[in-house]
mmCIF file of N, CA and C in Angstrom:
data_model
loop_
_atom_site.group_PDB
_atom_site.id
_atom_site.type_symbol
_atom_site.label_atom_id
_atom_site.label_comp_id
_atom_site.label_asym_id
_atom_site.label_seq_id
_atom_site.Cartn_x
_atom_site.Cartn_y
_atom_site.Cartn_z
ATOM 1 N N MET A 1018 49.076 9.751 91.707
ATOM 2 C CA MET A 1018 49.130 9.153 92.717
ATOM 3 C C MET A 1018 47.653 7.804 92.424
ATOM 4 N N LYS A 1019 47.478 6.877 92.971
ATOM 5 C CA LYS A 1019 46.817 6.021 93.051
ATOM 6 C C LYS A 1019 46.280 5.344 93.873
ATOM 7 N N VAL A 1020 44.836 5.703 94.064
ATOM 8 C CA VAL A 1020 44.413 4.857 95.732
ATOM 9 C C VAL A 1020 43.147 3.999 95.849
ATOM 10 N N VAL A 1021 43.416 2.325 96.057
ATOM 11 C CA VAL A 1021 42.716 1.283 95.896
ATOM 12 C C VAL A 1021 41.992 1.295 96.885
ATOM 13 N N VAL A 1022 40.269 1.655 97.330
ATOM 14 C CA VAL A 1022 39.779 1.947 98.600
ATOM 15 C C VAL A 1022 39.289 0.256 98.501
ATOM 16 N N LEU A 1023 39.670 -0.661 99.162
ATOM 17 C CA LEU A 1023 38.688 -2.470 99.698
ATOM 18 C C LEU A 1023 37.976 -1.337 101.030
ATOM 19 N N ASP A 1024 36.775 -1.417 100.186
ATOM 20 C CA ASP A 1024 35.261 -1.219 100.526
ATOM 21 C C ASP A 1024 34.266 -2.512 100.582
ATOM 22 N N ASN A 1025 34.951 -2.085 102.715
ATOM 23 C CA ASN A 1025 33.566 -3.602 102.820
ATOM 24 C C ASN A 1025 32.508 -3.264 103.140
ATOM 25 N N GLY A 1026 32.547 -2.227 103.686
ATOM 26 C CA GLY A 1026 31.091 -1.204 103.978
ATOM 27 C C GLY A 1026 31.127 -1.653 105.671
ATOM 28 N N THR A 1027 32.379 -1.760 106.155
ATOM 29 C CA THR A 1027 32.118 -0.677 107.818
ATOM 30 C C THR A 1027 33.515 -0.912 108.917
ATOM 31 N N LEU A 1028 33.635 -0.500 109.583
ATOM 32 C CA LEU A 1028 34.853 -0.116 110.178
ATOM 33 C C LEU A 1028 35.934 -1.640 110.944
ATOM 34 N N SER A 1029 35.736 -2.287 109.758
ATOM 35 C CA SER A 1029 35.784 -3.719 110.198
ATOM 36 C C SER A 1029 36.966 -4.245 111.118
ATOM 37 N N PHE A 1030 38.179 -3.472 111.969
ATOM 38 C CA PHE A 1030 39.172 -3.695 112.158
ATOM 39 C C PHE A 1030 38.631 -3.085 113.790
ATOM 40 N N VAL A 1031 37.495 -2.261 113.743
ATOM 41 C CA VAL A 1031 36.450 -1.246 114.949
ATOM 42 C C VAL A 1031 35.838 -2.741 115.450
ATOM 43 N N GLU A 1032 35.339 -3.015 114.450
ATOM 44 C CA GLU A 1032 33.572 -4.402 114.299
ATOM 45 C C GLU A 1032 34.662 -5.210 115.615
ATOM 46 N N LEU A 1033 36.117 -5.755 114.537
ATOM 47 C CA LEU A 1033 36.921 -7.245 114.922
ATOM 48 C C LEU A 1033 37.510 -7.088 116.218
ATOM 49 N N GLU A 1034 37.483 -5.522 117.114
ATOM 50 C CA GLU A 1034 38.219 -5.274 118.467
ATOM 51 C C GLU A 1034 37.387 -5.388 118.993
ATOM 52 N N MET A 1035 36.584 -4.982 118.876
ATOM 53 C CA MET A 1035 35.011 -5.074 119.478
ATOM 54 C C MET A 1035 33.966 -5.752 120.299
ATOM 55 N N LYS A 1036 34.757 -6.673 118.783
ATOM 56 C CA LYS A 1036 33.893 -8.512 118.690
ATOM 57 C C LYS A 1036 35.442 -9.650 119.207
ATOM 58 N N ALA A 1037 36.709 -8.800 119.186
ATOM 59 C CA ALA A 1037 37.382 -9.412 120.492
ATOM 60 C C ALA A 1037 37.585 -9.149 121.540
ATOM 61 N N GLY A 1038 37.116 -8.015 121.876
ATOM 62 C CA GLY A 1038 36.356 -7.583 123.438
ATOM 63 C C GLY A 1038 35.062 -8.359 123.929
ATOM 64 N N GLY A 1039 34.309 -8.946 123.346
ATOM 65 C CA GLY A 1039 33.006 -9.209 124.001
ATOM 66 C C GLY A 1039 32.194 -8.413 123.630
ATOM 67 N N ILE A 1040 32.512 -7.051 122.852
ATOM 68 C CA ILE A 1040 31.027 -6.221 122.702
ATOM 69 C C ILE A 1040 30.513 -6.642 121.483
ATOM 70 N N LEU A 1041 29.057 -6.601 121.056
ATOM 71 C CA LEU A 1041 28.101 -6.529 120.564
ATOM 72 C C LEU A 1041 27.928 -4.841 119.665
ATOM 73 N N ASN A 1042 28.200 -5.320 118.025
ATOM 74 C CA ASN A 1042 28.106 -4.649 117.120
ATOM 75 C C ASN A 1042 27.649 -3.321 117.476
ATOM 76 N N TYR A 1043 27.980 -1.786 117.080
ATOM 77 C CA TYR A 1043 27.383 -0.958 117.237
ATOM 78 C C TYR A 1043 28.352 0.339 116.256
ATOM 79 N N GLY A 1044 27.234 1.379 115.692
ATOM 80 C CA GLY A 1044 27.857 2.051 114.763
ATOM 81 C C GLY A 1044 29.628 1.754 114.142
ATOM 82 N N THR A 1045 29.328 1.036 113.298
ATOM 83 C CA THR A 1045 30.414 0.659 113.021
ATOM 84 C C THR A 1045 29.903 0.410 111.365
ATOM 85 N N ASP A 1046 28.679 0.422 110.915
ATOM 86 C CA ASP A 1046 28.419 0.197 109.231
ATOM 87 C C ASP A 1046 28.974 1.694 108.954
ATOM 88 N N LEU A 1047 28.940 1.863 107.521
ATOM 89 C CA LEU A 1047 29.195 2.779 106.724
ATOM 90 C C LEU A 1047 28.320 2.990 105.867
ATOM 91 N N ASP A 1048 27.205 2.375 106.017
ATOM 92 C CA ASP A 1048 26.118 2.813 104.690
ATOM 93 C C ASP A 1048 26.181 3.310 103.529
ATOM 94 N N ASP A 1049 26.673 2.124 103.015
ATOM 95 C CA ASP A 1049 27.046 1.951 101.410
ATOM 96 C C ASP A 1049 28.007 3.470 101.332
ATOM 97 N N LEU A 1050 29.070 3.832 101.468
ATOM 98 C CA LEU A 1050 29.933 4.886 101.509
ATOM 99 C C LEU A 1050 29.913 4.628 100.338
ATOM 100 N N ASP A 1051 30.063 5.229 99.397
ATOM 101 C CA ASP A 1051 30.716 5.161 98.119
ATOM 102 C C ASP A 1051 32.058 6.534 97.510
ATOM 103 N N PHE A 1052 33.163 5.636 98.010
ATOM 104 C CA PHE A 1052 34.126 6.336 98.168
ATOM 105 C C PHE A 1052 34.648 7.097 96.594
ATOM 106 N N ALA A 1053 34.059 6.382 95.718
ATOM 107 C CA ALA A 1053 34.815 6.540 93.817
ATOM 108 C C ALA A 1053 33.815 8.283 93.511
ATOM 109 N N ALA A 1054 32.594 8.268 93.833
ATOM 110 C CA ALA A 1054 31.509 9.374 94.226
ATOM 111 C C ALA A 1054 32.701 10.460 95.223
ATOM 112 N N VAL A 1055 32.838 10.181 95.507
ATOM 113 C CA VAL A 1055 33.772 10.693 96.677
ATOM 114 C C VAL A 1055 34.243 11.436 95.765
ATOM 115 N N ALA A 1056 34.988 10.446 95.736
ATOM 116 C CA ALA A 1056 36.633 11.497 94.623
ATOM 117 C C ALA A 1056 35.641 12.173 93.725
ATOM 118 N N ARG A 1057 35.108 11.776 92.924
ATOM 119 C CA ARG A 1057 34.394 12.650 91.358
ATOM 120 C C ARG A 1057 34.176 14.202 91.510
ATOM 121 N N ALA A 1058 33.221 13.966 93.377
ATOM 122 C CA ALA A 1058 32.994 15.184 93.925
ATOM 123 C C ALA A 1058 34.191 16.020 93.971
ATOM 124 N N ALA A 1059 35.203 15.606 94.188
ATOM 125 C CA ALA A 1059 36.610 16.762 94.697
ATOM 126 C C ALA A 1059 37.127 16.619 93.622
ATOM 127 N N GLY A 1060 36.750 16.103 92.294
ATOM 128 C CA GLY A 1060 37.190 16.258 90.730
ATOM 129 C C GLY A 1060 38.774 15.492 90.628
ATOM 130 N N ILE A 1061 38.404 14.119 90.953
ATOM 131 C CA ILE A 1061 39.638 13.210 91.043
ATOM 132 C C ILE A 1061 38.467 11.914 90.180
ATOM 133 N N VAL A 1062 39.904 11.297 90.111
ATOM 134 C CA VAL A 1062 38.459 10.024 88.338
ATOM 135 C C VAL A 1062 38.497 9.415 89.838
ATOM 136 N N GLY A 1063 37.478 8.561 89.764
ATOM 137 C CA GLY A 1063 36.610 7.672 91.097
ATOM 138 C C GLY A 1063 35.959 6.225 90.097
ATOM 139 N N VAL A 1064 36.414 5.201 90.181
ATOM 140 C CA VAL A 1064 35.775 4.250 89.602
ATOM 141 C C VAL A 1064 35.670 3.037 90.555
ATOM 142 N N ARG A 1065 33.933 2.574 90.584
ATOM 143 C CA ARG A 1065 33.835 1.380 91.342
ATOM 144 C C ARG A 1065 33.902 0.040 90.629
ATOM 145 N N ALA A 1066 34.744 -0.546 91.512
ATOM 146 C CA ALA A 1066 33.942 -2.152 91.309
ATOM 147 C C ALA A 1066 33.478 -2.893 92.087
ATOM 148 N N GLY A 1067 32.124 -2.437 91.887
ATOM 149 C CA GLY A 1067 31.353 -3.726 92.441
ATOM 150 C C GLY A 1067 31.462 -4.970 93.163
ATOM 151 N N ARG A 1068 32.017 -5.881 92.389
ATOM 152 C CA ARG A 1068 31.909 -7.295 91.607
ATOM 153 C C ARG A 1068 33.726 -7.781 91.398
ATOM 154 N N ALA A 1069 33.790 -8.803 91.956
ATOM 155 C CA ALA A 1069 35.555 -8.900 91.608
ATOM 156 C C ALA A 1069 35.435 -9.049 89.915
ATOM 157 N N GLY A 1070 34.283 -9.394 89.216
ATOM 158 C CA GLY A 1070 34.894 -9.861 88.006
ATOM 159 C C GLY A 1070 34.898 -8.050 86.845
ATOM 160 N N GLU A 1071 34.205 -7.056 88.044
ATOM 161 C CA GLU A 1071 35.031 -5.684 87.672
ATOM 162 C C GLU A 1071 35.942 -4.715 88.287
ATOM 163 N N LEU A 1072 36.925 -5.790 88.712
ATOM 164 C CA LEU A 1072 37.659 -5.023 89.251
ATOM 165 C C LEU A 1072 39.316 -5.044 88.037
ATOM 166 N N ASP A 1073 39.523 -5.824 87.172
ATOM 167 C CA ASP A 1073 40.745 -5.630 86.409
ATOM 168 C C ASP A 1073 39.892 -4.426 85.681
ATOM 169 N N ASP A 1074 38.813 -4.440 84.610
ATOM 170 C CA ASP A 1074 38.411 -2.192 84.541
ATOM 171 C C ASP A 1074 38.727 -1.345 85.150
ATOM 172 N N ALA A 1075 38.295 -1.729 86.175
ATOM 173 C CA ALA A 1075 38.725 -0.647 86.965
ATOM 174 C C ALA A 1075 39.801 0.000 87.917
ATOM 175 N N LEU A 1076 40.589 -1.026 87.756
ATOM 176 C CA LEU A 1076 41.983 -0.523 87.938
ATOM 177 C C LEU A 1076 42.646 0.308 87.040
ATOM 178 N N ARG A 1077 42.299 -0.949 85.264
ATOM 179 C CA ARG A 1077 42.808 -0.638 83.821
ATOM 180 C C ARG A 1077 42.282 1.154 83.912
ATOM 181 N N GLU A 1078 40.831 1.873 84.001
ATOM 182 C CA GLU A 1078 40.885 2.993 83.882
ATOM 183 C C GLU A 1078 41.187 4.639 84.519
ATOM 184 N N ALA A 1079 41.366 3.348 85.821
ATOM 185 C CA ALA A 1079 42.699 4.118 86.773
ATOM 186 C C ALA A 1079 43.869 4.808 86.685
ATOM 187 N N PHE A 1080 44.500 3.589 86.138
ATOM 188 C CA PHE A 1080 45.762 3.523 85.802
ATOM 189 C C PHE A 1080 46.153 4.653 84.244
ATOM 190 N N VAL A 1081 45.216 3.980 82.716
ATOM 191 C CA VAL A 1081 45.492 4.657 82.354
ATOM 192 C C VAL A 1081 45.137 6.200 82.746
ATOM 193 N N HIS A 1082 44.399 6.672 83.452
ATOM 194 C CA HIS A 1082 44.310 8.006 83.224
ATOM 195 C C HIS A 1082 45.534 8.457 84.477
ATOM 196 N N ASP A 1083 45.612 9.876 82.981
ATOM 197 C CA ASP A 1083 47.244 10.902 84.132
ATOM 198 C C ASP A 1083 46.821 11.242 84.981
ATOM 199 N N GLY A 1084 46.445 10.579 85.917
ATOM 200 C CA GLY A 1084 46.412 11.745 87.100
ATOM 201 C C GLY A 1084 46.016 11.374 88.587
ATOM 202 N N PRO A 1085 45.630 11.568 89.355
ATOM 203 C CA PRO A 1085 44.766 10.667 90.714
ATOM 204 C C PRO A 1085 43.982 10.275 89.824
ATOM 205 N N ALA A 1086 44.018 9.065 90.667
ATOM 206 C CA ALA A 1086 42.546 8.517 90.752
ATOM 207 C C ALA A 1086 42.438 7.540 91.791
ATOM 208 N N VAL A 1087 40.312 6.839 91.844
ATOM 209 C CA VAL A 1087 40.653 6.522 93.761
ATOM 210 C C VAL A 1087 39.525 5.569 92.853
ATOM 211 N N VAL A 1088 40.309 3.620 92.954
ATOM 212 C CA VAL A 1088 39.246 2.964 92.791
ATOM 213 C C VAL A 1088 38.679 2.400 94.235
ATOM 214 N N ASP A 1089 37.383 2.556 94.300
ATOM 215 C CA ASP A 1089 36.331 1.503 95.445
ATOM 216 C C ASP A 1089 36.071 0.043 94.941
ATOM 217 N N ALA A 1090 36.964 -0.565 95.834
ATOM 218 C CA ALA A 1090 36.648 -2.155 95.257
ATOM 219 C C ALA A 1090 36.055 -2.538 96.121
ATOM 220 N N ARG A 1091 34.861 -3.097 95.809
ATOM 221 C CA ARG A 1091 33.790 -3.340 97.412
ATOM 222 C C ARG A 1091 34.062 -4.916 97.524
ATOM 223 N N THR A 1092 34.415 -5.239 98.650
ATOM 224 C CA THR A 1092 34.470 -6.543 99.246
ATOM 225 C C THR A 1092 33.493 -6.369 100.255
ATOM 226 N N ALA A 1093 34.179 -8.492 100.981
ATOM 227 C CA ALA A 1093 32.823 -9.005 101.724
ATOM 228 C C ALA A 1093 32.724 -8.504 103.048
ATOM 229 N N SER A 1094 31.770 -8.339 103.836
ATOM 230 C CA SER A 1094 31.626 -7.521 104.729
ATOM 231 C C SER A 1094 32.108 -8.447 106.162
ATOM 232 N N GLN A 1095 32.049 -9.524 105.751
ATOM 233 C CA GLN A 1095 32.590 -10.055 106.436
ATOM 234 C C GLN A 1095 33.588 -10.629 106.970
ATOM 235 N N GLU A 1096 34.128 -10.955 105.743
ATOM 236 C CA GLU A 1096 35.663 -11.859 105.236
ATOM 237 C C GLU A 1096 36.652 -11.231 107.143
ATOM 238 N N LEU A 1097 36.720 -12.424 107.049
ATOM 239 C CA LEU A 1097 37.739 -12.083 108.346
ATOM 240 C C LEU A 1097 39.111 -12.420 107.702
ATOM 241 N N SER A 1098 40.203 -12.050 108.503
ATOM 242 C CA SER A 1098 42.113 -12.273 108.488
ATOM 243 C C SER A 1098 41.884 -12.058 109.514
ATOM 244 N N LEU A 1099 42.787 -13.692 110.112
ATOM 245 C CA LEU A 1099 42.486 -13.895 111.074
ATOM 246 C C LEU A 1099 44.419 -14.057 111.158
ATOM 247 N N PRO A 1100 44.440 -13.932 112.443
ATOM 248 C CA PRO A 1100 46.116 -13.548 112.455
ATOM 249 C C PRO A 1100 46.909 -15.122 113.042
ATOM 250 N N PRO A 1101 48.618 -15.015 112.617
ATOM 251 C CA PRO A 1101 49.167 -16.298 112.394
ATOM 252 C C PRO A 1101 49.017 -16.565 113.412
ATOM 253 N N ARG A 1102 48.524 -16.202 114.563
ATOM 254 C CA ARG A 1102 48.624 -16.435 116.083
ATOM 255 C C ARG A 1102 47.198 -16.178 117.020
ATOM 256 N N LEU A 1103 46.205 -17.190 117.441
ATOM 257 C CA LEU A 1103 45.328 -16.763 117.931
ATOM 258 C C LEU A 1103 45.735 -16.166 119.603
ATOM 259 N N THR A 1104 45.270 -15.564 120.391
ATOM 260 C CA THR A 1104 45.650 -15.468 121.490
ATOM 261 C C THR A 1104 44.112 -16.048 122.421
ATOM 262 N N TYR A 1105 44.520 -16.542 123.322
ATOM 263 C CA TYR A 1105 43.596 -16.649 124.886
ATOM 264 C C TYR A 1105 42.560 -15.961 124.639
ATOM 265 N N ASP A 1106 43.387 -14.650 124.561
ATOM 266 C CA ASP A 1106 42.237 -13.572 125.345
ATOM 267 C C ASP A 1106 41.044 -13.025 124.205
ATOM 268 N N ALA A 1107 41.703 -13.136 123.199
ATOM 269 C CA ALA A 1107 40.598 -12.653 121.528
ATOM 270 C C ALA A 1107 39.657 -14.148 121.432
ATOM 271 N N VAL A 1108 40.269 -16.126 121.966
ATOM 272 C CA VAL A 1108 39.080 -15.919 121.197
ATOM 273 C C VAL A 1108 37.965 -16.285 122.392
ATOM 274 N N LYS A 1109 38.604 -15.725 123.946
ATOM 275 C CA LYS A 1109 37.592 -15.332 125.065
ATOM 276 C C LYS A 1109 36.583 -14.686 124.739
ATOM 277 N N GLY A 1110 37.269 -13.297 124.312
ATOM 278 C CA GLY A 1110 36.312 -12.144 123.831
ATOM 279 C C GLY A 1110 35.366 -12.603 122.649
ATOM 280 N N PHE A 1111 35.459 -13.513 121.717
ATOM 281 C CA PHE A 1111 34.864 -13.709 121.223
ATOM 282 C C PHE A 1111 33.816 -14.739 121.495
ATOM 283 N N SER A 1112 34.691 -16.132 121.794
ATOM 284 C CA SER A 1112 33.245 -16.288 122.711
ATOM 285 C C SER A 1112 31.800 -16.016 122.823
ATOM 286 N N LEU A 1113 32.403 -14.432 123.754
ATOM 287 C CA LEU A 1113 31.653 -13.884 125.115
ATOM 288 C C LEU A 1113 30.481 -13.231 123.903
ATOM 289 N N PHE A 1114 31.477 -12.503 122.700
ATOM 290 C CA PHE A 1114 30.587 -12.040 121.717
ATOM 291 C C PHE A 1114 29.595 -13.229 120.973
ATOM 292 N N ALA A 1115 29.945 -14.264 120.665
ATOM 293 C CA ALA A 1115 28.703 -15.201 120.369
ATOM 294 C C ALA A 1115 28.287 -15.496 121.686
ATOM 295 N N THR A 1116 28.267 -15.615 122.465
ATOM 296 C CA THR A 1116 26.997 -15.849 123.521
ATOM 297 C C THR A 1116 26.015 -14.648 123.935
ATOM 298 N N ARG A 1117 26.664 -13.370 123.885
ATOM 299 C CA ARG A 1117 25.764 -12.545 123.703
ATOM 300 C C ARG A 1117 24.892 -11.799 122.732
ATOM 301 N N SER A 1118 25.591 -12.412 121.581
ATOM 302 C CA SER A 1118 24.691 -11.871 120.046
ATOM 303 C C SER A 1118 23.388 -13.621 119.980
ATOM 304 N N VAL A 1119 24.039 -14.313 120.767
ATOM 305 C CA VAL A 1119 22.659 -15.416 120.632
ATOM 306 C C VAL A 1119 21.422 -14.754 121.728
ATOM 307 N N LEU A 1120 21.940 -14.381 123.070
ATOM 308 C CA LEU A 1120 21.212 -14.100 124.221
ATOM 309 C C LEU A 1120 20.982 -13.413 124.006
ATOM 310 N N SER A 1121 21.032 -12.442 122.895
ATOM 311 C CA SER A 1121 20.466 -10.622 123.001
ATOM 312 C C SER A 1121 19.746 -10.743 121.547
ATOM 313 N N GLY A 1122 19.400 -12.672 120.487
ATOM 314 C CA GLY A 1122 18.317 -12.795 119.846
ATOM 315 C C GLY A 1122 18.517 -12.437 118.882
ATOM 316 N N GLU A 1123 20.281 -11.968 118.521
ATOM 317 C CA GLU A 1123 20.719 -11.301 117.345
ATOM 318 C C GLU A 1123 22.014 -12.739 116.930
ATOM 319 N N GLY A 1124 21.344 -13.735 116.779
ATOM 320 C CA GLY A 1124 22.255 -14.900 116.800
ATOM 321 C C GLY A 1124 22.466 -15.195 115.344
ATOM 322 N N ASN A 1125 21.900 -14.273 114.601
ATOM 323 C CA ASN A 1125 21.714 -14.228 113.319
ATOM 324 C C ASN A 1125 23.322 -13.438 112.483
ATOM 325 N N GLU A 1126 23.737 -12.490 113.838
ATOM 326 C CA GLU A 1126 24.931 -11.904 113.263
ATOM 327 C C GLU A 1126 25.795 -13.093 113.132
ATOM 328 N N MET A 1127 25.957 -14.849 114.079
ATOM 329 C CA MET A 1127 27.009 -15.120 113.994
ATOM 330 C C MET A 1127 27.109 -15.937 112.251
ATOM 331 N N LEU A 1128 25.697 -15.889 111.147
ATOM 332 C CA LEU A 1128 25.884 -16.939 110.127
ATOM 333 C C LEU A 1128 25.862 -15.994 109.260
ATOM 334 N N GLU A 1129 26.258 -15.121 108.820
ATOM 335 C CA GLU A 1129 27.172 -14.543 107.296
ATOM 336 C C GLU A 1129 28.624 -14.828 107.615
ATOM 337 N N PRO A 1130 29.383 -14.188 108.882
ATOM 338 C CA PRO A 1130 30.965 -14.541 109.417
ATOM 339 C C PRO A 1130 30.777 -16.279 108.481
ATOM 340 N N ALA A 1131 30.478 -17.090 109.308
ATOM 341 C CA ALA A 1131 30.273 -18.260 108.522
ATOM 342 C C ALA A 1131 29.827 -18.906 107.548
ATOM 343 N N LYS A 1132 28.639 -18.335 106.678
ATOM 344 C CA LYS A 1132 28.611 -18.288 105.717
ATOM 345 C C LYS A 1132 30.279 -17.797 104.908
ATOM 346 N N THR A 1133 30.413 -16.647 104.928
ATOM 347 C CA THR A 1133 31.743 -15.609 103.746
ATOM 348 C C THR A 1133 33.109 -16.388 104.746
ATOM 349 N N ASN A 1134 33.318 -17.552 105.795
ATOM 350 C CA ASN A 1134 34.947 -17.227 105.848
ATOM 351 C C ASN A 1134 34.563 -19.071 105.941
ATOM 352 N N LEU A 1135 33.961 -19.983 106.479
ATOM 353 C CA LEU A 1135 34.758 -20.819 106.478
ATOM 354 C C LEU A 1135 34.335 -21.534 105.349
ATOM 355 N N HIS A 1136 35.089 -21.543 103.917
ATOM 356 C CA HIS A 1136 35.173 -21.874 103.226
ATOM 357 C C HIS A 1136 37.129 -21.963 103.300
ATOM 358 N N GLU A 1137 38.007 -20.656 104.168
ATOM 359 C CA GLU A 1137 38.848 -20.357 105.052
ATOM 360 C C GLU A 1137 40.047 -21.562 105.132
ATOM 361 N N LEU A 1138 38.675 -22.605 105.901
ATOM 362 C CA LEU A 1138 38.760 -23.389 107.766
ATOM 363 C C LEU A 1138 39.673 -24.377 106.070
ATOM 364 N N PRO A 1139 41.027 -25.013 106.677
ATOM 365 C CA PRO A 1139 41.774 -26.349 105.893
ATOM 366 C C PRO A 1139 40.722 -27.823 105.843
ATOM 367 N N LEU A 1140 40.280 -28.135 105.070
ATOM 368 C CA LEU A 1140 39.815 -29.698 104.904
ATOM 369 C C LEU A 1140 40.618 -30.769 105.821
ATOM 370 N N LEU A 1141 40.019 -31.575 106.572
ATOM 371 C CA LEU A 1141 40.295 -32.707 107.744
ATOM 372 C C LEU A 1141 40.370 -33.944 106.470
ATOM 373 N N HIS A 1142 40.959 -34.825 106.943
ATOM 374 C CA HIS A 1142 41.430 -36.006 105.886
ATOM 375 C C HIS A 1142 41.324 -37.069 106.231
#
């Protein structure tokens, strides 16, 4: 069995649910948990790909091994996966989260998601 962990360093779905509910982030960081090292500690092959350019080699190493392996593929922590349809409640909750972030002096929490995800917006012609 081969397992690929898409590791963004946070509990992203929990974080997104908190944001959609208008709640500021709390307790969702994984503080650089190394899933490959955990696998090696358990006697399983563990390979970490810290950058996109390392992923092919990490996957190759895992798949040529005759036995279980874990690939810890680091990803951007603020990369959003938008649902096909946004609901009013989700937009309202995220707006509440953004407002609370700015008013609490944590407006910088809005900068990283913006920088990471702006490339995903369709260009207007």
